[in-house]
CSV table of C-alpha atoms in Angstrom, one decimal:
chain,number,residue,atom,x,y,z
A,1,MET,CA,-25.9,-20.8,-21.1
A,2,SER,CA,-25.2,-23.3,-23.9
A,3,GLU,CA,-21.7,-24.7,-24.2
A,4,ARG,CA,-19.9,-26.3,-27.1
A,5,VAL,CA,-18.8,-29.8,-26.3
A,6,ALA,CA,-17.1,-32.6,-28.3
A,7,ARG,CA,-18.7,-36.0,-28.3
A,8,ILE,CA,-17.9,-39.3,-29.9
A,9,THR,CA,-20.7,-41.9,-30.3
A,10,ARG,CA,-18.5,-44.4,-32.2
A,11,THR,CA,-14.8,-45.0,-32.4
A,12,GLY,CA,-12.8,-44.4,-35.5
A,13,GLY,CA,-10.8,-41.6,-37.3
A,14,PRO,CA,-10.9,-37.9,-36.5
A,15,GLU,CA,-14.2,-37.6,-38.4
A,16,VAL,CA,-16.0,-39.2,-35.5
A,17,ILE,CA,-15.5,-36.1,-33.4
A,18,GLU,CA,-18.8,-34.2,-33.3
A,19,TRP,CA,-19.6,-30.9,-31.7
A,20,VAL,CA,-22.9,-30.4,-29.9
A,21,ASP,CA,-24.6,-27.7,-27.8
A,22,ALA,CA,-25.0,-28.6,-24.2
A,23,ASP,CA,-26.5,-26.9,-21.1
A,24,LEU,CA,-24.4,-27.5,-18.0
A,25,PRO,CA,-26.2,-28.1,-14.8
A,26,PRO,CA,-25.0,-26.3,-11.6
A,27,PRO,CA,-21.8,-28.0,-10.2
A,28,ALA,CA,-22.7,-31.0,-8.0
A,29,PRO,CA,-21.3,-31.3,-4.5
A,30,GLY,CA,-17.6,-31.6,-4.7
A,31,GLU,CA,-17.5,-30.1,-8.3
A,32,VAL,CA,-16.4,-26.8,-9.8
A,33,ARG,CA,-17.5,-25.3,-13.1
A,34,MET,CA,-14.4,-24.5,-15.1
A,35,ARG,CA,-14.4,-22.1,-18.1
A,36,HIS,CA,-11.7,-23.3,-20.4
A,37,HIS,CA,-9.2,-20.9,-22.0
A,38,ALA,CA,-6.8,-23.4,-23.5
A,39,VAL,CA,-7.0,-27.2,-24.0
A,40,GLY,CA,-4.0,-29.5,-24.4
A,41,LEU,CA,-3.9,-32.1,-27.2
A,42,ASN,CA,-2.3,-35.4,-26.2
A,43,TYR,CA,-1.7,-38.7,-28.0
A,44,ILE,CA,-3.9,-40.5,-25.5
A,45,ASP,CA,-6.9,-38.5,-26.9
A,46,THR,CA,-6.4,-40.3,-30.2
A,47,TYR,CA,-6.4,-43.7,-28.4
A,48,HIS,CA,-9.7,-42.9,-26.8
A,49,ARG,CA,-11.2,-41.7,-30.1
A,50,SER,CA,-9.9,-44.7,-32.1
A,51,GLY,CA,-10.8,-47.4,-29.6
A,52,VAL,CA,-7.2,-48.4,-28.8
A,53,TYR,CA,-8.2,-47.5,-25.2
A,54,PRO,CA,-11.8,-48.5,-24.9
A,55,VAL,CA,-14.2,-45.9,-23.4
A,56,GLU,CA,-17.9,-46.1,-22.7
A,57,LEU,CA,-19.9,-44.4,-25.5
A,58,PRO,CA,-21.0,-41.7,-25.9
A,59,ALA,CA,-17.8,-40.1,-24.6
A,60,GLY,CA,-16.0,-36.8,-24.2
A,61,LEU,CA,-12.4,-36.3,-25.2
A,62,GLY,CA,-9.4,-34.6,-23.6
A,63,SER,CA,-8.2,-34.4,-20.1
A,64,GLU,CA,-5.9,-31.4,-20.0
A,65,ALA,CA,-7.1,-27.8,-19.8
A,66,ALA,CA,-6.5,-24.4,-18.2
A,67,GLY,CA,-9.0,-21.8,-17.3
A,68,VAL,CA,-11.0,-20.1,-14.6
A,69,VAL,CA,-13.5,-21.1,-11.9
A,70,GLU,CA,-17.0,-19.9,-12.7
A,71,ALA,CA,-19.0,-21.7,-10.0
A,72,VAL,CA,-18.4,-23.9,-6.9
A,73,GLY,CA,-20.5,-26.8,-5.7
A,74,ASP,CA,-21.3,-27.6,-2.1
A,75,GLY,CA,-18.5,-28.9,0.0
A,76,VAL,CA,-15.7,-27.6,-2.1
A,77,GLU,CA,-12.9,-26.0,-0.2
A,78,GLY,CA,-9.8,-24.1,-1.5
A,79,PHE,CA,-11.4,-22.9,-4.8
A,80,ALA,CA,-13.4,-19.7,-5.4
A,81,VAL,CA,-15.0,-18.0,-8.4
A,82,GLY,CA,-12.3,-16.3,-10.4
A,83,ASP,CA,-9.4,-18.6,-9.5
A,84,ARG,CA,-7.1,-19.6,-12.3
A,85,VAL,CA,-7.0,-23.4,-12.4
A,86,GLY,CA,-5.8,-26.3,-14.5
A,87,THR,CA,-6.5,-30.0,-14.7
A,88,PHE,CA,-4.9,-33.0,-16.4
A,89,GLY,CA,-7.4,-35.7,-15.6
A,90,PRO,CA,-8.0,-38.5,-15.3
A,91,ALA,CA,-11.6,-37.4,-16.1
A,92,ARG,CA,-12.2,-36.7,-19.8
A,93,GLY,CA,-14.2,-33.9,-21.3
A,94,ALA,CA,-11.7,-31.1,-21.8
A,95,TYR,CA,-12.7,-30.6,-25.4
A,96,ALA,CA,-15.4,-28.1,-24.4
A,97,THR,CA,-15.9,-24.4,-23.8
A,98,ALA,CA,-16.7,-25.2,-20.1
A,99,ARG,CA,-17.4,-28.2,-17.9
A,100,ASN,CA,-18.1,-29.4,-14.4
A,101,VAL,CA,-15.1,-31.2,-12.9
A,102,ALA,CA,-14.3,-32.7,-9.5
A,103,ALA,CA,-12.4,-30.2,-7.4
A,104,GLN,CA,-9.9,-32.9,-6.4
A,105,GLN,CA,-8.7,-33.0,-10.0
A,106,LEU,CA,-8.0,-29.3,-10.1
A,107,LEU,CA,-4.9,-27.3,-9.2
A,108,HIS,CA,-4.3,-23.6,-8.8
A,109,LEU,CA,-2.1,-22.1,-11.6
A,110,PRO,CA,0.7,-19.9,-10.4
A,111,ASP,CA,0.8,-16.3,-11.8
A,112,ASP,CA,4.0,-17.0,-13.8
A,113,VAL,CA,2.4,-19.8,-15.8
A,114,ASP,CA,0.0,-18.6,-18.5
A,115,ASP,CA,-3.0,-20.6,-19.7
A,116,GLU,CA,-1.5,-21.9,-22.9
A,117,THR,CA,1.7,-23.0,-21.2
A,118,ALA,CA,-0.3,-24.8,-18.5
A,119,ALA,CA,-2.4,-26.6,-21.2
A,120,ALA,CA,0.8,-27.6,-23.0
A,121,LEU,CA,2.6,-28.7,-19.9
A,122,LEU,CA,0.4,-30.2,-17.2
A,123,LEU,CA,-0.2,-33.7,-18.5
A,124,LYS,CA,3.0,-34.0,-20.5
A,125,GLY,CA,5.1,-32.5,-17.7
A,126,CYS,CA,3.6,-34.8,-15.1
A,127,THR,CA,4.1,-37.7,-17.5
A,128,THR,CA,7.7,-36.7,-17.9
A,129,GLU,CA,8.2,-36.5,-14.1
A,130,CYS,CA,6.6,-39.9,-13.7
A,131,LEU,CA,8.6,-41.6,-16.4
A,132,ALA,CA,12.0,-40.1,-15.5
A,133,ASP,CA,11.9,-39.8,-11.7
A,134,ARG,CA,9.3,-42.2,-10.3
A,135,CYS,CA,9.4,-45.0,-12.9
A,136,ALA,CA,12.9,-45.2,-14.5
A,137,ARG,CA,14.7,-43.4,-11.6
A,138,VAL,CA,17.4,-42.2,-14.0
A,139,GLN,CA,20.7,-41.4,-12.4
A,140,PRO,CA,23.4,-38.9,-13.3
A,141,GLY,CA,25.8,-40.3,-15.8
A,142,GLN,CA,23.4,-42.8,-17.4
A,143,THR,CA,23.0,-42.8,-21.1
A,144,VAL,CA,19.3,-42.9,-22.3
A,145,LEU,CA,17.4,-43.1,-25.5
A,146,VAL,CA,14.3,-41.0,-26.2
A,147,TRP,CA,12.2,-41.9,-29.2
A,148,ALA,CA,10.3,-39.0,-30.9
A,149,ALA,CA,12.5,-36.5,-29.1
A,150,ALA,CA,10.9,-33.6,-30.9
A,151,GLY,CA,7.4,-34.4,-29.7
A,152,GLY,CA,5.5,-32.9,-26.8
A,153,VAL,CA,6.6,-35.4,-24.1
A,154,GLY,CA,9.9,-36.1,-26.0
A,155,GLN,CA,11.2,-32.5,-25.7
A,156,LEU,CA,10.3,-32.3,-22.1
A,157,LEU,CA,11.9,-35.7,-21.4
A,158,VAL,CA,15.1,-34.5,-23.1
A,159,GLY,CA,15.4,-31.4,-21.0
A,160,TRP,CA,14.4,-33.1,-17.8
A,161,LEU,CA,16.9,-35.9,-18.3
A,162,LYS,CA,19.7,-33.5,-19.1
A,163,ALA,CA,18.9,-31.5,-16.0
A,164,ILE,CA,19.4,-34.6,-13.8
A,165,GLY,CA,22.7,-35.4,-15.4
A,166,ALA,CA,22.0,-38.0,-18.1
A,167,THR,CA,23.4,-38.2,-21.6
A,168,VAL,CA,20.5,-38.2,-24.0
A,169,ILE,CA,20.3,-39.7,-27.4
A,170,GLY,CA,17.1,-38.7,-29.2
A,171,THR,CA,15.4,-39.9,-32.4
A,172,ALA,CA,13.6,-37.6,-34.9
A,173,GLY,CA,11.9,-38.1,-38.3
A,174,SER,CA,13.4,-35.1,-40.1
A,175,ALA,CA,16.2,-32.6,-40.0
A,176,ASP,CA,13.8,-29.9,-38.8
A,177,LYS,CA,12.6,-32.1,-35.9
A,178,ALA,CA,16.2,-33.0,-35.1
A,179,GLU,CA,16.9,-29.3,-34.5
A,180,HIS,CA,14.0,-29.1,-32.1
A,181,ALA,CA,15.4,-32.1,-30.2
A,182,ARG,CA,18.9,-30.6,-30.0
A,183,ALA,CA,17.4,-27.3,-28.9
A,184,ALA,CA,15.7,-29.2,-26.0
A,185,GLY,CA,19.2,-30.5,-25.0
A,186,ALA,CA,19.7,-33.8,-26.8
A,187,ASP,CA,23.4,-34.7,-27.0
A,188,ARG,CA,22.9,-36.8,-30.2
A,189,VAL,CA,20.0,-37.1,-32.5
A,190,ILE,CA,19.4,-40.0,-34.9
A,191,LEU,CA,17.2,-39.6,-37.9
A,192,HIS,CA,15.2,-42.8,-37.6
A,193,ARG,CA,14.1,-42.8,-41.3
A,194,ASP,CA,17.7,-42.6,-42.5
A,195,GLU,CA,19.7,-44.7,-40.0
A,196,ASP,CA,19.6,-48.0,-38.2
A,197,VAL,CA,18.7,-46.6,-34.7
A,198,ALA,CA,20.0,-49.6,-32.7
A,199,ALA,CA,23.2,-49.8,-34.7
A,200,ARG,CA,23.8,-46.1,-34.2
A,201,VAL,CA,23.1,-46.3,-30.5
A,202,ARG,CA,25.6,-49.1,-30.1
A,203,ALA,CA,28.2,-47.2,-32.0
A,204,LEU,CA,27.6,-44.1,-29.8
A,205,THR,CA,27.9,-46.2,-26.6
A,206,ASP,CA,31.0,-48.3,-27.5
A,207,GLY,CA,28.8,-51.2,-28.1
A,208,ASP,CA,27.1,-51.2,-24.7
A,209,GLY,CA,23.6,-49.8,-25.5
A,210,VAL,CA,21.7,-47.5,-23.3
A,211,ALA,CA,20.6,-47.9,-19.7
A,212,VAL,CA,17.1,-46.7,-20.3
A,213,VAL,CA,14.9,-46.4,-23.4
A,214,PHE,CA,11.8,-44.2,-23.3
A,215,ASP,CA,9.6,-45.5,-26.1
A,216,GLY,CA,6.3,-43.7,-26.8
A,217,VAL,CA,6.0,-45.2,-30.3
A,218,GLY,CA,5.3,-48.8,-29.6
A,219,LYS,CA,5.1,-51.7,-32.1
A,220,ALA,CA,6.9,-49.9,-34.9
A,221,THR,CA,10.1,-49.3,-32.8
A,222,TRP,CA,9.9,-52.3,-30.5
A,223,ASP,CA,12.6,-54.4,-32.3
A,224,ALA,CA,15.0,-51.4,-32.4
A,225,THR,CA,14.3,-50.6,-28.8
A,226,LEU,CA,15.2,-54.2,-27.8
A,227,ALA,CA,18.4,-54.1,-29.8
A,228,ALA,CA,19.5,-50.7,-28.4
A,229,THR,CA,19.1,-51.5,-24.7
A,230,ALA,CA,22.1,-52.4,-22.6
A,231,ARG,CA,22.4,-55.6,-20.5
A,232,ARG,CA,20.0,-55.3,-17.6
A,233,GLY,CA,18.7,-52.1,-19.1
A,234,LEU,CA,15.1,-50.8,-18.7
A,235,ILE,CA,12.6,-50.2,-21.5
A,236,VAL,CA,9.9,-47.8,-20.5
A,237,SER,CA,7.1,-48.3,-23.1
A,238,TYR,CA,4.7,-45.5,-22.6
A,239,GLY,CA,2.8,-45.0,-25.8
A,240,ASN,CA,1.2,-46.6,-28.9
A,241,ALA,CA,1.8,-44.0,-31.7
A,242,GLY,CA,3.2,-46.8,-33.9
A,243,GLY,CA,0.7,-49.4,-32.7
A,244,PRO,CA,0.5,-51.3,-29.3
A,245,VAL,CA,3.2,-53.8,-28.3
A,246,THR,CA,1.3,-57.0,-27.7
A,247,ASP,CA,3.9,-59.8,-28.0
A,248,VAL,CA,6.5,-59.3,-25.3
A,249,ALA,CA,8.3,-62.6,-25.0
A,250,LEU,CA,10.1,-63.2,-21.8
A,251,GLY,CA,12.7,-65.4,-23.6
A,252,THR,CA,13.5,-62.5,-25.8
A,253,LEU,CA,14.1,-60.2,-22.8
A,254,ALA,CA,16.6,-62.8,-21.5
A,255,ALA,CA,18.3,-63.3,-24.8
A,256,LYS,CA,18.7,-59.5,-25.2
A,257,GLY,CA,20.6,-59.2,-21.9
A,258,SER,CA,18.2,-59.8,-19.0
A,259,LEU,CA,16.2,-56.7,-19.8
A,260,PHE,CA,13.4,-55.1,-17.8
A,261,VAL,CA,10.2,-53.7,-19.3
A,262,THR,CA,7.5,-51.6,-17.9
A,263,ARG,CA,4.3,-50.1,-19.3
A,264,PRO,CA,3.5,-47.3,-16.9
A,265,THR,CA,0.3,-45.4,-16.6
A,266,LEU,CA,0.5,-41.9,-15.0
A,267,PHE,CA,-2.4,-42.3,-12.6
A,268,ASP,CA,-0.9,-45.4,-11.0
A,269,TYR,CA,1.9,-43.1,-9.9
A,270,TYR,CA,-0.4,-40.1,-9.2
A,271,VAL,CA,-2.9,-41.9,-6.9
A,272,THR,CA,-3.1,-39.6,-3.9
A,273,ALA,CA,-3.5,-35.8,-3.6
A,274,GLU,CA,0.0,-35.7,-2.1
A,275,GLU,CA,1.5,-37.6,-5.1
A,276,ARG,CA,-0.3,-35.3,-7.5
A,277,ARG,CA,0.8,-32.1,-5.7
A,278,ALA,CA,4.4,-33.3,-5.4
A,279,GLY,CA,4.5,-34.1,-9.1
A,280,VAL,CA,3.0,-30.8,-10.2
A,281,ASP,CA,5.4,-28.8,-7.9
A,282,ARG,CA,8.4,-30.6,-9.3
A,283,VAL,CA,7.2,-29.8,-12.9
A,284,PHE,CA,6.8,-26.1,-12.1
A,285,ALA,CA,10.2,-26.1,-10.4
A,286,MET,CA,11.9,-27.6,-13.5
A,287,LEU,CA,10.0,-25.0,-15.6
A,288,ARG,CA,11.3,-22.1,-13.5
A,289,ARG,CA,14.9,-23.3,-13.6
A,290,GLY,CA,14.7,-23.6,-17.4
A,291,ALA,CA,15.3,-27.3,-17.5
A,292,ILE,CA,12.1,-27.8,-19.5
A,293,ARG,CA,10.7,-25.4,-22.1
A,294,PRO,CA,7.2,-26.5,-23.3
A,295,HIS,CA,7.4,-25.5,-27.0
A,296,ILE,CA,3.9,-24.9,-28.5
A,297,GLY,CA,4.5,-25.9,-32.1
A,298,GLN,CA,1.0,-25.3,-33.3
A,299,ARG,CA,-2.3,-23.9,-32.2
A,300,TYR,CA,-5.8,-24.7,-33.4
A,301,ALA,CA,-9.2,-23.3,-32.6
A,302,LEU,CA,-11.1,-25.6,-30.2
A,303,GLU,CA,-13.5,-26.9,-32.9
A,304,GLN,CA,-10.6,-27.8,-35.2
A,305,ALA,CA,-9.8,-30.7,-32.9
A,306,ALA,CA,-10.3,-33.2,-35.7
A,307,GLU,CA,-7.7,-31.4,-37.9
A,308,ALA,CA,-5.3,-31.3,-35.0
A,309,HIS,CA,-5.8,-35.1,-34.5
A,310,ARG,CA,-5.0,-35.7,-38.2
A,311,ALA,CA,-1.8,-33.6,-38.0
A,312,LEU,CA,-0.7,-35.4,-34.8
A,313,GLU,CA,-1.2,-38.9,-36.1
A,314,ALA,CA,0.5,-38.0,-39.4
A,315,GLY,CA,3.6,-36.9,-37.6
A,316,ASP,CA,3.2,-33.4,-38.9
A,317,THR,CA,3.5,-31.7,-35.5
A,318,HIS,CA,6.4,-30.8,-33.2
A,319,GLY,CA,6.4,-29.9,-29.6
A,320,SER,CA,2.9,-29.4,-28.0
A,321,THR,CA,-0.4,-28.6,-29.6
A,322,VAL,CA,-2.9,-26.3,-27.9
A,323,LEU,CA,-6.6,-25.9,-28.7
A,324,VAL,CA,-7.5,-22.3,-28.1
A,325,VAL,CA,-11.0,-21.7,-26.7
A,326,PRO,CA,-12.9,-18.6,-27.9
A,327,GLN,CA,-13.9,-16.2,-25.1
A,328,GLY,CA,-17.0,-14.0,-25.0
């Protein structure tokens, strides 16, 4: 049976995404064939497409999907045909109606988590767990700043951080997005197009600044992030939506108050099967207690991926975006 698969043969704008028909071979040993029902859109997909993160060409796109097992290769244990499963990488190729994927990158989806929620939650939720718990180790009572608090990871971070007892200041680009950030639990929201974010943060913290900044924007917000961070504070720079940060000067970190900076990658924290399982279990636990609420702000048909990329990069989305895969 022929499948529809996204491919890029060159890097560039959304127009480089091409859709081709492909015949999948039987799953190799250790692999499972997964029929996709919903695919998650993530900013990292645009980095692979544009060349910010180099990939070997031709390449597939997307790492996050939910669906069902259709076939199982030799040596695979724990998965059977008909099982509901999800994946969040690191292998790419989720922009497809179906694909063969290593069983070690799959997880069983619980009955109380539907496919679209899983596709909106797995990668972003595990990223949130990694950033807040494993990387920054945020403590109750700390005040933190979350850039793009109405985005997919941003909303999850806000809810997660509130659940562990932090005071959360978020940024948003519009009044509408500010409402989404507040609904996620932000204590204060700064409209970054209208206000000096660092000055406002200092005013809200009696001049101290915040203990931790979660910055998924990058170059465009770097100076404001430096100016908003408290003495001996931590900057968690985890994205490049506003361009990559390439000029971190150690002397500047000293001058700004002996700051710490880290550029985490999820799969340096999710190396072993045990680390992956613990992270996913923690995400589902936070979902069930209502601490995080993955808001699906927009849905596109699978082959509208280029349109979805344009909207994401233009800042015209809020919450998570899901690519819906046609069935039958």
